[in-house]
Coordinates of C-alpha atoms and ligand atoms in Angstrom, one line a residue:
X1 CA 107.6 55.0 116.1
X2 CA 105.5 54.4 119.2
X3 CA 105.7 51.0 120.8
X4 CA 104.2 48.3 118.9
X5 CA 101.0 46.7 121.2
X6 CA 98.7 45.1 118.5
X7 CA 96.0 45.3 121.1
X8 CA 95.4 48.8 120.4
X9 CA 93.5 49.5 117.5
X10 CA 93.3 53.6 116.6
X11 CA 90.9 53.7 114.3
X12 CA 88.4 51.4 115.8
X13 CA 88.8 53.2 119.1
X14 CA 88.4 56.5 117.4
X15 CA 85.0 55.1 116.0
X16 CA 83.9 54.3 119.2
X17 CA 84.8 57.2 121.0
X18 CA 82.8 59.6 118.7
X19 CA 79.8 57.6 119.1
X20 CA 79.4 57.6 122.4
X21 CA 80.8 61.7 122.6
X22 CA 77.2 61.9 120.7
X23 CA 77.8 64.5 118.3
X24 CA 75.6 66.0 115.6
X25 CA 77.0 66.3 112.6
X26 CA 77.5 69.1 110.3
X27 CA 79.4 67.7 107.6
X28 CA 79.7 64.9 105.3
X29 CA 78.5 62.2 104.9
X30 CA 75.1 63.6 104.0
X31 CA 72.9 60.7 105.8
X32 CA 73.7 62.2 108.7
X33 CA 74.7 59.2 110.7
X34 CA 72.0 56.8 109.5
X35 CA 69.3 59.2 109.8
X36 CA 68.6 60.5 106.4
X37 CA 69.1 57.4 104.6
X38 CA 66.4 55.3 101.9
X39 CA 64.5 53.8 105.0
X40 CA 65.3 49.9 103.0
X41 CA 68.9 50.8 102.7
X42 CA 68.9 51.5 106.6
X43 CA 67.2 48.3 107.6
X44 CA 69.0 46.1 105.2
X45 CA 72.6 47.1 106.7
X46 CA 71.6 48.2 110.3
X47 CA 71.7 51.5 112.0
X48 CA 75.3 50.9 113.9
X49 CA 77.1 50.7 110.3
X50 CA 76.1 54.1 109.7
X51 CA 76.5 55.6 113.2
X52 CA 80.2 55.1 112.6
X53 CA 80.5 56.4 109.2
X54 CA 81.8 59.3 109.3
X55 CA 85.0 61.7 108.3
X56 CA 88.4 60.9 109.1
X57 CA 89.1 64.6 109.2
X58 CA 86.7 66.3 111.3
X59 CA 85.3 62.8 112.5
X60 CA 87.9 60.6 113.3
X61 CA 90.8 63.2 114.0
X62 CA 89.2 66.5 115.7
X63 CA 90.8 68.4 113.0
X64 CA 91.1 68.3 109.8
X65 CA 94.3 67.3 107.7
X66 CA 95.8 66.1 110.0
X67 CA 95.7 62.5 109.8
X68 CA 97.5 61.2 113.1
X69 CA 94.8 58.6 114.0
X70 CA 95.2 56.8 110.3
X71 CA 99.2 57.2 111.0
X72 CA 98.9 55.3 114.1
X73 CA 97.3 53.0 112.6
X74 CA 99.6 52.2 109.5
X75 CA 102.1 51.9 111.9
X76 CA 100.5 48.9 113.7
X77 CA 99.8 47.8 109.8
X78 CA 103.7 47.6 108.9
X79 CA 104.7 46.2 112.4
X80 CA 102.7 43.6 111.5
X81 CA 103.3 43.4 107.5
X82 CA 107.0 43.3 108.7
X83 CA 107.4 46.8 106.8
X84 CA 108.8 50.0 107.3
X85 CA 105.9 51.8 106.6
X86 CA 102.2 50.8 105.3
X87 CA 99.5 52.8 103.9
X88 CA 96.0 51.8 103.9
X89 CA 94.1 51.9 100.5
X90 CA 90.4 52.3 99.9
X91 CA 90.7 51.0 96.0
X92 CA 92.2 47.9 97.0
X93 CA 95.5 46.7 95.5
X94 CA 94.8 48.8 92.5
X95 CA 95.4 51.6 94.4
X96 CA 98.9 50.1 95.6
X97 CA 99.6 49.5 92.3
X98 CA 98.8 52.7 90.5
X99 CA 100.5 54.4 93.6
X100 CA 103.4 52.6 93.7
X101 CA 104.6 52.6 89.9
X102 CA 103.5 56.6 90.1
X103 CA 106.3 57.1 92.6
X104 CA 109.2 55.0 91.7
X105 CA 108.9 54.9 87.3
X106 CA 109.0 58.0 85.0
X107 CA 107.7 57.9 81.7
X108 CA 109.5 55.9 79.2
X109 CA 111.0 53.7 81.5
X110 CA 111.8 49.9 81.3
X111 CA 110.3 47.4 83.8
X112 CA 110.3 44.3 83.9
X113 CA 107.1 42.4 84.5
X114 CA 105.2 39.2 84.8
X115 CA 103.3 38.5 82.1
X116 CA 100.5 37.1 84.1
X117 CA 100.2 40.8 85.4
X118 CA 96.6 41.7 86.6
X119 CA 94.6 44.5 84.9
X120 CA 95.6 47.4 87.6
X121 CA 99.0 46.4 87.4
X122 CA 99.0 47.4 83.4
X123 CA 96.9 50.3 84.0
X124 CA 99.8 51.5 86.7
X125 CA 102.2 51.3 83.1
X126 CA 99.7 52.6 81.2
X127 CA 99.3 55.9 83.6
X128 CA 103.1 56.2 84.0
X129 CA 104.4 55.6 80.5
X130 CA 106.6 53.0 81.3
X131 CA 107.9 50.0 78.8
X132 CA 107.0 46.8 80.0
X133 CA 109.3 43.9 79.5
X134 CA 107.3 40.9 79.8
X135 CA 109.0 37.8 81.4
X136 CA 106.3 34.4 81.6
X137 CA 105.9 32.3 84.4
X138 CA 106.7 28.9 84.1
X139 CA 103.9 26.8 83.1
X140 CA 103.5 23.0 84.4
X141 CA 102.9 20.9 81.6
X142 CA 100.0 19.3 82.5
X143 CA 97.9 21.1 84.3
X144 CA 99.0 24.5 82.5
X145 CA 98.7 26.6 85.5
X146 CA 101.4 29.0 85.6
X147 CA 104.2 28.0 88.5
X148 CA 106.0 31.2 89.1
X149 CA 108.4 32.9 87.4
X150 CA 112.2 31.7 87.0
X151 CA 114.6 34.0 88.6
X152 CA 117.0 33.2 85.9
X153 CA 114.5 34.4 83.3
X154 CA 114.4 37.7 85.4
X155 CA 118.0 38.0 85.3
X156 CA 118.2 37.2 81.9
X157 CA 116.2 39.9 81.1
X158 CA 117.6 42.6 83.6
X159 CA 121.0 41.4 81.5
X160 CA 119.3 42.3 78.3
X161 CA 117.8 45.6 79.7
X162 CA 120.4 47.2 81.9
X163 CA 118.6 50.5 82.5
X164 CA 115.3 49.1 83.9
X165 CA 114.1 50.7 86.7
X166 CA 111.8 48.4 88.0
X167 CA 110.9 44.3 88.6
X168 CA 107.5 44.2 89.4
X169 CA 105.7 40.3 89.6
X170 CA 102.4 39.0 90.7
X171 CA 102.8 36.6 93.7
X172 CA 101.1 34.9 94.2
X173 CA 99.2 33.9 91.3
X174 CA 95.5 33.5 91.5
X175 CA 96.1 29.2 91.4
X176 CA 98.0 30.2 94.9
X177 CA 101.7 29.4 93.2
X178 CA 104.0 31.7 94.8
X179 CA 107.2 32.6 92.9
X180 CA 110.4 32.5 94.5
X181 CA 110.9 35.8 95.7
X182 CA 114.1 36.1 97.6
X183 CA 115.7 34.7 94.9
X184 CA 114.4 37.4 92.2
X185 CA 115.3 40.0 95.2
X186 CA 118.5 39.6 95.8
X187 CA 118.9 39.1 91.8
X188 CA 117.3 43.3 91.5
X189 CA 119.3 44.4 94.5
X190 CA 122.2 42.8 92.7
X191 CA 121.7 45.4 90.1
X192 CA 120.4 47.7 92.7
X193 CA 117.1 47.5 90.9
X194 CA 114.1 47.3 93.6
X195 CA 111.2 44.5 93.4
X196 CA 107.9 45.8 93.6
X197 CA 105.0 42.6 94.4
X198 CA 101.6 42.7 93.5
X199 CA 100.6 40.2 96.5
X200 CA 96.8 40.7 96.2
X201 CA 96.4 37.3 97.6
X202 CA 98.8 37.0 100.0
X203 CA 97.9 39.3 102.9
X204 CA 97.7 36.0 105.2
X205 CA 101.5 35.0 104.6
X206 CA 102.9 36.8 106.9
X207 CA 101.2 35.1 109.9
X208 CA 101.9 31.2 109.0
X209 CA 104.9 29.8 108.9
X210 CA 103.5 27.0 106.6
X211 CA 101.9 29.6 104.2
X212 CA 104.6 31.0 101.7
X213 CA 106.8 33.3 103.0
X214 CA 105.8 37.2 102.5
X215 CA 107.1 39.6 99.8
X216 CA 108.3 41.7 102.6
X217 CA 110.2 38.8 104.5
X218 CA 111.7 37.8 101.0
X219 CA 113.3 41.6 101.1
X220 CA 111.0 42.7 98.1
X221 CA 111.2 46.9 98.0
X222 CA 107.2 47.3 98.2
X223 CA 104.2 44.9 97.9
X224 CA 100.5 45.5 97.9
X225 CA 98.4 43.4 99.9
X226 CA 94.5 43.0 99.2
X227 CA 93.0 42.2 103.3
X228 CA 89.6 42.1 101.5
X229 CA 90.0 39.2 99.5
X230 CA 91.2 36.6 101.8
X231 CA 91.1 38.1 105.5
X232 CA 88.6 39.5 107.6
X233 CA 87.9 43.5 106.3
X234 CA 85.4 45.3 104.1
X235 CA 85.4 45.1 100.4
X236 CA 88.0 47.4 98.8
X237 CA 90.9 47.4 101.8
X238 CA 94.2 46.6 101.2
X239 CA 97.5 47.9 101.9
X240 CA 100.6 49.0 100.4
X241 CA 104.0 48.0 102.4
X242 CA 107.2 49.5 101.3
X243 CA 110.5 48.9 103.3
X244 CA 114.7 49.8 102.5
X245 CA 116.2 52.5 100.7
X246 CA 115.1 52.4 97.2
X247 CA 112.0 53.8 97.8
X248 CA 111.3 57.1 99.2
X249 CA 107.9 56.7 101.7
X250 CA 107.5 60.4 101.1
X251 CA 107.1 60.2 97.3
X252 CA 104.6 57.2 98.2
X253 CA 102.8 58.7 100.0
X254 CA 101.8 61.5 97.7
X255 CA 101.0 58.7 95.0
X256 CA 98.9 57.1 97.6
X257 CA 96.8 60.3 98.1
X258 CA 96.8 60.9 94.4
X259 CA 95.1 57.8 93.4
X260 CA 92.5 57.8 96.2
X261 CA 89.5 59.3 96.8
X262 CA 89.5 62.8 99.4
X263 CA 86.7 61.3 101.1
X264 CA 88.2 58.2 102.4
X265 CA 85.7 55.8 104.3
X266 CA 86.8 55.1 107.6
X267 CA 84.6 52.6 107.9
X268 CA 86.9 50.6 105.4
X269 CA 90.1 52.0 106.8
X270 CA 89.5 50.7 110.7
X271 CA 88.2 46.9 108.6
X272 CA 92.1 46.9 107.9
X273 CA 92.8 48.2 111.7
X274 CA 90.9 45.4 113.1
X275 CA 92.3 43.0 110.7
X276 CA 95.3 43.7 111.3
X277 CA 94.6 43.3 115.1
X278 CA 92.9 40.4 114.9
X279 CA 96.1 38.8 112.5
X280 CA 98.7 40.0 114.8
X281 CA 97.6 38.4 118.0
X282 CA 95.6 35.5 116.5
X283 CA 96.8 34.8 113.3
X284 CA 98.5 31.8 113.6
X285 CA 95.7 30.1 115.5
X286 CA 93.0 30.8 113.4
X287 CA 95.0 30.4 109.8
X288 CA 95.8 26.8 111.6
X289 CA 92.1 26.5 111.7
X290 CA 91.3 27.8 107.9
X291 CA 94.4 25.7 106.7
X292 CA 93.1 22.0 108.2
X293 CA 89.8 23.1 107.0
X294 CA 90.9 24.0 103.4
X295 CA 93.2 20.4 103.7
X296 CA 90.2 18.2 104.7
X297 CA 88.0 19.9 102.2
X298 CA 91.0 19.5 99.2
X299 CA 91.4 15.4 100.5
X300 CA 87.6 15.1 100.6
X301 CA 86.8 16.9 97.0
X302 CA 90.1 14.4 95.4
X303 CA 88.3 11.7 96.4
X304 CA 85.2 12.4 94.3
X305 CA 84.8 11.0 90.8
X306 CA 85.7 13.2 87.8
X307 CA 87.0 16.0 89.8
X308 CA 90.8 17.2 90.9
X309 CA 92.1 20.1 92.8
X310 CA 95.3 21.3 92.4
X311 CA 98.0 21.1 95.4
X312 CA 102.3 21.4 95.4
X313 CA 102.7 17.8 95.1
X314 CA 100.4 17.9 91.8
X315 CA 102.5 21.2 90.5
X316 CA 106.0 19.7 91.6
X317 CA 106.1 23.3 93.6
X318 CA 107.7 23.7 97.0
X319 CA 105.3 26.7 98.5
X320 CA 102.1 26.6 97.5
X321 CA 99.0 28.6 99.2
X322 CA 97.0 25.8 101.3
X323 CA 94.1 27.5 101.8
X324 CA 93.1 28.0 98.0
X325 CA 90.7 24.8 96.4
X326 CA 91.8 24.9 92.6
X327 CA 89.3 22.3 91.6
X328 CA 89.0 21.0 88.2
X329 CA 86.0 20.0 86.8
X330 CA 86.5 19.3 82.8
X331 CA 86.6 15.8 84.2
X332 CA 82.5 15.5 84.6
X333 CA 81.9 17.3 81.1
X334 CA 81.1 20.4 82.3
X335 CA 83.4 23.9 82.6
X336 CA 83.9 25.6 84.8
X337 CA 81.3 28.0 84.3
X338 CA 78.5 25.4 83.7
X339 CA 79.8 24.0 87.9
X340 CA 79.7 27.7 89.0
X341 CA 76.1 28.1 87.7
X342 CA 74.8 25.3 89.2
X343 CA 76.7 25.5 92.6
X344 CA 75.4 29.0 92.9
X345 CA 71.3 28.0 91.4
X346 CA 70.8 24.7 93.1
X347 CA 73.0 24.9 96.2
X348 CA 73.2 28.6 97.2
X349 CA 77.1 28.2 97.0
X350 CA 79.3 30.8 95.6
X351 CA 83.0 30.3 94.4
X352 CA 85.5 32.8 93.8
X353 CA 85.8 32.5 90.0
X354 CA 85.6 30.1 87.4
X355 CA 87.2 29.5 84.1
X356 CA 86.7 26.9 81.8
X357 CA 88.3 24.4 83.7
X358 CA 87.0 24.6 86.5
X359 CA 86.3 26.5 89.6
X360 CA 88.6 28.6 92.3
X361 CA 87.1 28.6 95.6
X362 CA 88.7 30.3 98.6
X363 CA 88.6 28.8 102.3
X364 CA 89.2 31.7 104.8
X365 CA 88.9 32.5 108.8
X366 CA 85.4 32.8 107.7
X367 CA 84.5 29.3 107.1
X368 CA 83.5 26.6 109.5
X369 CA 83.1 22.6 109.2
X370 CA 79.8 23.1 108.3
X371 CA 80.4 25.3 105.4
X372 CA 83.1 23.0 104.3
X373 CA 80.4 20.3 104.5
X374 CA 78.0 22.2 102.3
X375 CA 80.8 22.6 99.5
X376 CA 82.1 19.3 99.4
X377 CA 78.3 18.1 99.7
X378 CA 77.7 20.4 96.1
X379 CA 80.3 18.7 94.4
X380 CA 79.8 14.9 95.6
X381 CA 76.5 15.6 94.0
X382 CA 78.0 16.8 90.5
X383 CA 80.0 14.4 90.1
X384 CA 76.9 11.2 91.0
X385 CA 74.9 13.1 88.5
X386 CA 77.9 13.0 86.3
X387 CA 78.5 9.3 86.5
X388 CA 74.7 8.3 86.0
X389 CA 74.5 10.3 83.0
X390 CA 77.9 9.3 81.0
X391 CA 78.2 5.8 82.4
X392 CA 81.4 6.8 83.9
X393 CA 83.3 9.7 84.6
X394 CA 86.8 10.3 82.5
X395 CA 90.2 11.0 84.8
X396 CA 90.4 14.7 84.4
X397 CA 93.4 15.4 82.2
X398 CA 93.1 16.5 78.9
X399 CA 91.1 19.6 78.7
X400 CA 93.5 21.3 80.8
X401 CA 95.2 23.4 77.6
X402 CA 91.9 25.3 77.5
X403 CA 92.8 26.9 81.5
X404 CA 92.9 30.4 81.3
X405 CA 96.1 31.2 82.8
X406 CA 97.9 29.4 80.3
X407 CA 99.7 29.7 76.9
X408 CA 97.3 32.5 75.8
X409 CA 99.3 34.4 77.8
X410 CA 102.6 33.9 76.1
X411 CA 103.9 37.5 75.5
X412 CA 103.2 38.4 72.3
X413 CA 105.7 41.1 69.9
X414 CA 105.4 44.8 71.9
X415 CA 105.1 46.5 69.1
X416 CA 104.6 49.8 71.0
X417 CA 104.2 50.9 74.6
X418 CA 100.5 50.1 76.1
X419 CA 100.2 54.1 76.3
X420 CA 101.1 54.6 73.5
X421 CA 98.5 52.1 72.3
X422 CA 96.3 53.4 74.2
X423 CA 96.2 56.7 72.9
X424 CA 96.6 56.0 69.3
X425 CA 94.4 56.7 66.6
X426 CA 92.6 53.5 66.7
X427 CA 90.1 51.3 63.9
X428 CA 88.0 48.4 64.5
X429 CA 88.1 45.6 62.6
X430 CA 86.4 41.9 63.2
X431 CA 88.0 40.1 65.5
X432 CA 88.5 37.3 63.1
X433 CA 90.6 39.1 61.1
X434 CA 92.7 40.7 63.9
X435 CA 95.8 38.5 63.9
X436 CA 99.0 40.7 62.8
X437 CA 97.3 44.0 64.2
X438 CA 98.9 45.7 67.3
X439 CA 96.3 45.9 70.0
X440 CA 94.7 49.4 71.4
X441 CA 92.4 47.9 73.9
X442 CA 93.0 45.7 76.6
X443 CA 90.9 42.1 76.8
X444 CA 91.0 40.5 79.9
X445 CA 88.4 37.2 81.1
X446 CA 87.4 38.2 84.7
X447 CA 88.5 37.0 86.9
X448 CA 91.2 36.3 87.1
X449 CA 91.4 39.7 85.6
X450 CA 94.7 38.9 83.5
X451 CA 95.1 40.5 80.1
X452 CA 95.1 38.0 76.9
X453 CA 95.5 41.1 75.3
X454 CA 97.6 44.2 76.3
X455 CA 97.9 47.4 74.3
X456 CA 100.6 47.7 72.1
X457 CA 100.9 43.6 71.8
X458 CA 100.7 42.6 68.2
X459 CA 97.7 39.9 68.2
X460 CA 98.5 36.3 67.1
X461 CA 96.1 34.0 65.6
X462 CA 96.2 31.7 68.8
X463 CA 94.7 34.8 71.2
X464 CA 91.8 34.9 68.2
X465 CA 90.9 31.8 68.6
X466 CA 91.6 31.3 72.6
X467 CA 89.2 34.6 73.0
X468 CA 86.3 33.6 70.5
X469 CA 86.4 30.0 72.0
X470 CA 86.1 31.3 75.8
X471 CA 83.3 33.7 74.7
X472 CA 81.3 31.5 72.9
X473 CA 81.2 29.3 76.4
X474 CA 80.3 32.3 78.5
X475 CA 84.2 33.5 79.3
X476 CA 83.1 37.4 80.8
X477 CA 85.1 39.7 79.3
X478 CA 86.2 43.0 80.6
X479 CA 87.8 45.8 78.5
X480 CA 86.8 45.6 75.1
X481 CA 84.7 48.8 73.7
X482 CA 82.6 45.1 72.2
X483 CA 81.5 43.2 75.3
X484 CA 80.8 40.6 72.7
X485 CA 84.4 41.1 71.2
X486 CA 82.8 40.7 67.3
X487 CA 85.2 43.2 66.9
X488 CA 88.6 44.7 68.3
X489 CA 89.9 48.5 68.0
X490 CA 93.3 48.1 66.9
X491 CA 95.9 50.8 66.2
X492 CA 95.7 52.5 63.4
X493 CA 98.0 55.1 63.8
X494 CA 100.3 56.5 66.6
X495 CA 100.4 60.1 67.4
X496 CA 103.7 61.9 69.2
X497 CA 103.5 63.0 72.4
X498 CA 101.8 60.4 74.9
Ligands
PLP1 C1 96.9 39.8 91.1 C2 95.9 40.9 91.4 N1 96.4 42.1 91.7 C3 95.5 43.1 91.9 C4 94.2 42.9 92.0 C5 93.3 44.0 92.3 O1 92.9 43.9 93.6 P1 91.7 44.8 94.2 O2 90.4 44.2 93.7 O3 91.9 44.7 95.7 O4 91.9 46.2 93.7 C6 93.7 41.6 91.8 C7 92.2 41.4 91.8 O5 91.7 40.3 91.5 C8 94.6 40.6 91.5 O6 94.1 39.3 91.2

């Protein structure tokens, strides 16, 4: 590998350079550099984006296939990821985890997974074939917001499944719990069984030393990182870090270009170049910044009536993600998704997600005091109007069993694989009378994107009522063949072969 100096950037110099060699295009992309485009569309994201969009083979690289500029600049990517080699994904962390599961499970194959697994992450079982054996995180009592998962629970359940190929957890969870990695690591590589860690929202930990620690500096076999949701690049980019000897890059790195498109946008691809430059020289300056802002906003939003976000000392945890505002809401009579309406009508502010707590907002190198001001501002409003309406605001509290990352997500029976599920002869019956059928299609709120239902899970009367509750206060959910979920296909019979 060539020397590592972060202030190169290959794919943002490669940009640059073919704009200003002034070539004329004939290839893809059709617009032609901007200037065949819907004469809106142009004005509304600026000439310059689309003077730089173009191929990475024949574009970006003079010829085609063969990919040295992207290769330079995955190399930058894992210098900085602290990996042996990264890939750059266009799909997000999807991608990673499609990819990854691809090259390192066959079909019929035990893993054993978080239960608080996000939707790509089951779709990456459901494409392989593999057997998931769900292990729960820990759930604090109060706030029922999940608190990683046990590493004793994972070697409890490697114990019970000697021949499974695979650990694969979310960490950290969308709350910002981390789960303690380098425990569960060296409890796999024990076994010699790798780790694989969907880190979707942990692409910052590796440049603070206050953040949690990374999956890869916890020695976790591969991790997915999404740079799009909390650091500076485009919509879609992540990237997929894999390091030691139980995994071959090679085999990854056909996955990778299974699951992606053959058109990659480099205009995405050098987002996650710069990123990465901008993290490796500056990251510890500005996530200092992001982290006292997220801290003042967190003490500032406590202090309002009727309203409490979440932090380690509330969770009894020891690593917690600083920059994430968990902020409960239940306490001013509202949910969640009644504060994200009127945050985003009457104050033009946008959270993340909300459930029917409350609301997940995320503070990022993006944000300033004055944006800070503007959030806190929203919800010192809230909660007066709160307070003159109800006399007085109740201590938030109960309410909390109603969070979406919680109990519901209990693993239930696996009566069958979730291919196998999936591909069975299915009927639909009312949701109502679901309880004691095995599940064909997946039903996940969104976000956080975390199945209450996965296929092949026999459904329990709690789930019922959990999902007809949340969707009856406006809980979106995604996967059911009924958006309204009135009814559910189930399985009716399971054919051979899948
Ligand atoms: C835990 C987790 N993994 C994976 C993903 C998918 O990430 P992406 O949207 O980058 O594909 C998400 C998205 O919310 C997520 O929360």
């Amino acid at each position: 590998m060539a020397a590592v100096d972060h202030h190169r950037a290959p794919l943002v110099e490669a940009l640059r350079r073919y704009r200003d060699r002034g070539f004329t295009p004939f290839s893809t992309p059709g617009h032609k550099l901007g200037t065949g485009l819907d004469p809106e569309l142009l004005e509304l994201y600026g000439p310059t984006a689309f003077a730089v969009d173009i191929p990475l083979g024949g574009g970006v690289d003079d010829t085609h296939f063969r990919g040295a500029t992207l290769r330079a600049a995955e190399d930058l990517g894992a210098a900085a990821w602290g990996a042996d080699r990264a890939f750059y994904l266009l799909n997000g962390s999807s991608a990673g985890n499609h990819a990854y599961l691809l090259a390192t499970l066959r079909p019929g194959d035990e893993v054993i997974v978080g239960r608080d697994l996000h939707k790509s992450l089951l779709v990456a079982l459901m494409l392989v074939g593999a057997r998931p054996i769900y292990v729960s995180p820990r759930l604090h009592p109060d706030h029922n917001v999940g608190v990683g998962v046990d590493p004793a629970a994972v070697a409890t359940a490697l114990d019970a499944h000697p021949a499974a190929k695979l650990v694969a957890l979310v960490s950290p969870s969308y709350c910002g719990v981390p789960t303690d990695l380098a425990a569960i690591a060296a409890i796999a590589h024990d076994r010699n069984v790798p780790l694989y860690v969907d880190e979707a929202w942990g692409p910052h930990f590796a440049f603070h030393p206050t953040l949690p620690p990374s999956a890869m500096a916890c020695g976790a076999d591969g991790s997915v990182v999404s740079t799009h949701k909390v650091l500076a690049s485009i919509t879609q980019a992540a990237v997929l870090n894999v390091q030691g000897e139980r995994v071959e890059p090679a085999r990854v790195a056909t996955t990778v270009g299974m699951v992606q498109t053959t058109s990659p946008s480099v205009t995405i691809l050098a987002s996650i170049d710069a990123c990465r430059r901008q993290m490796a020289l500056h990251g510890k300056e500005l996530l200092d910044r992001t982290i006292a802002l997220a801290e003042d906003a967190r003490r500032r939003l406590q202090a309002l009536p009727g309203i409490a976000v979440l932090d380690a000392g509330a969770l009894g945890v020891d690593a917690y993600d600083l920059t994430k505002l968990v902020i409960d809401v239940h306490g001013l009579g509202i949910t969640g998704f009644d504060a994200e309406h009127a945050l985003r009508e009457r104050f033009r502010v946008g959270p993340e997600m909300s459930d029917l707590v409350g609301v997940v907002c995320l503070v990022t190198v993006g944000d300033t005091a004055t944006s800070i001001d503007r959030l806190v501002g929203a919800f010192a409003t809230l909660s007066r109007e709160a307070g003159r309406s109800r006399g007085s605001v109740p201590a938030p509290g109960a309410g909390a069993h109603l969070r979406s990352s919680g109990t519901v997500l209990a693993p239930g029976q696996q009566a069958l694989s979730p291919r196998e599920a999936f591909f069975a002869v299915t009927r639909t019956v009312p949701l109502g009378s679901a309880a004691g059928e095995v599940a064909a299609e997946l039903v996940i709120p969104y976000p956080p994107g975390i199945p209450v239902l996965a296929p092949g899970e026999v459904i329990t009367g709690e789930k019922v009522d959990y999902l007809r509750h949340g969707a009856a206060l406006g809980m979106y959910l995604s996967g059911p063949a009924d958006p309204q979920l009135a009814t559910i296909r189930v399985v009716a019979e399971v054919l051979g072969g899948v």
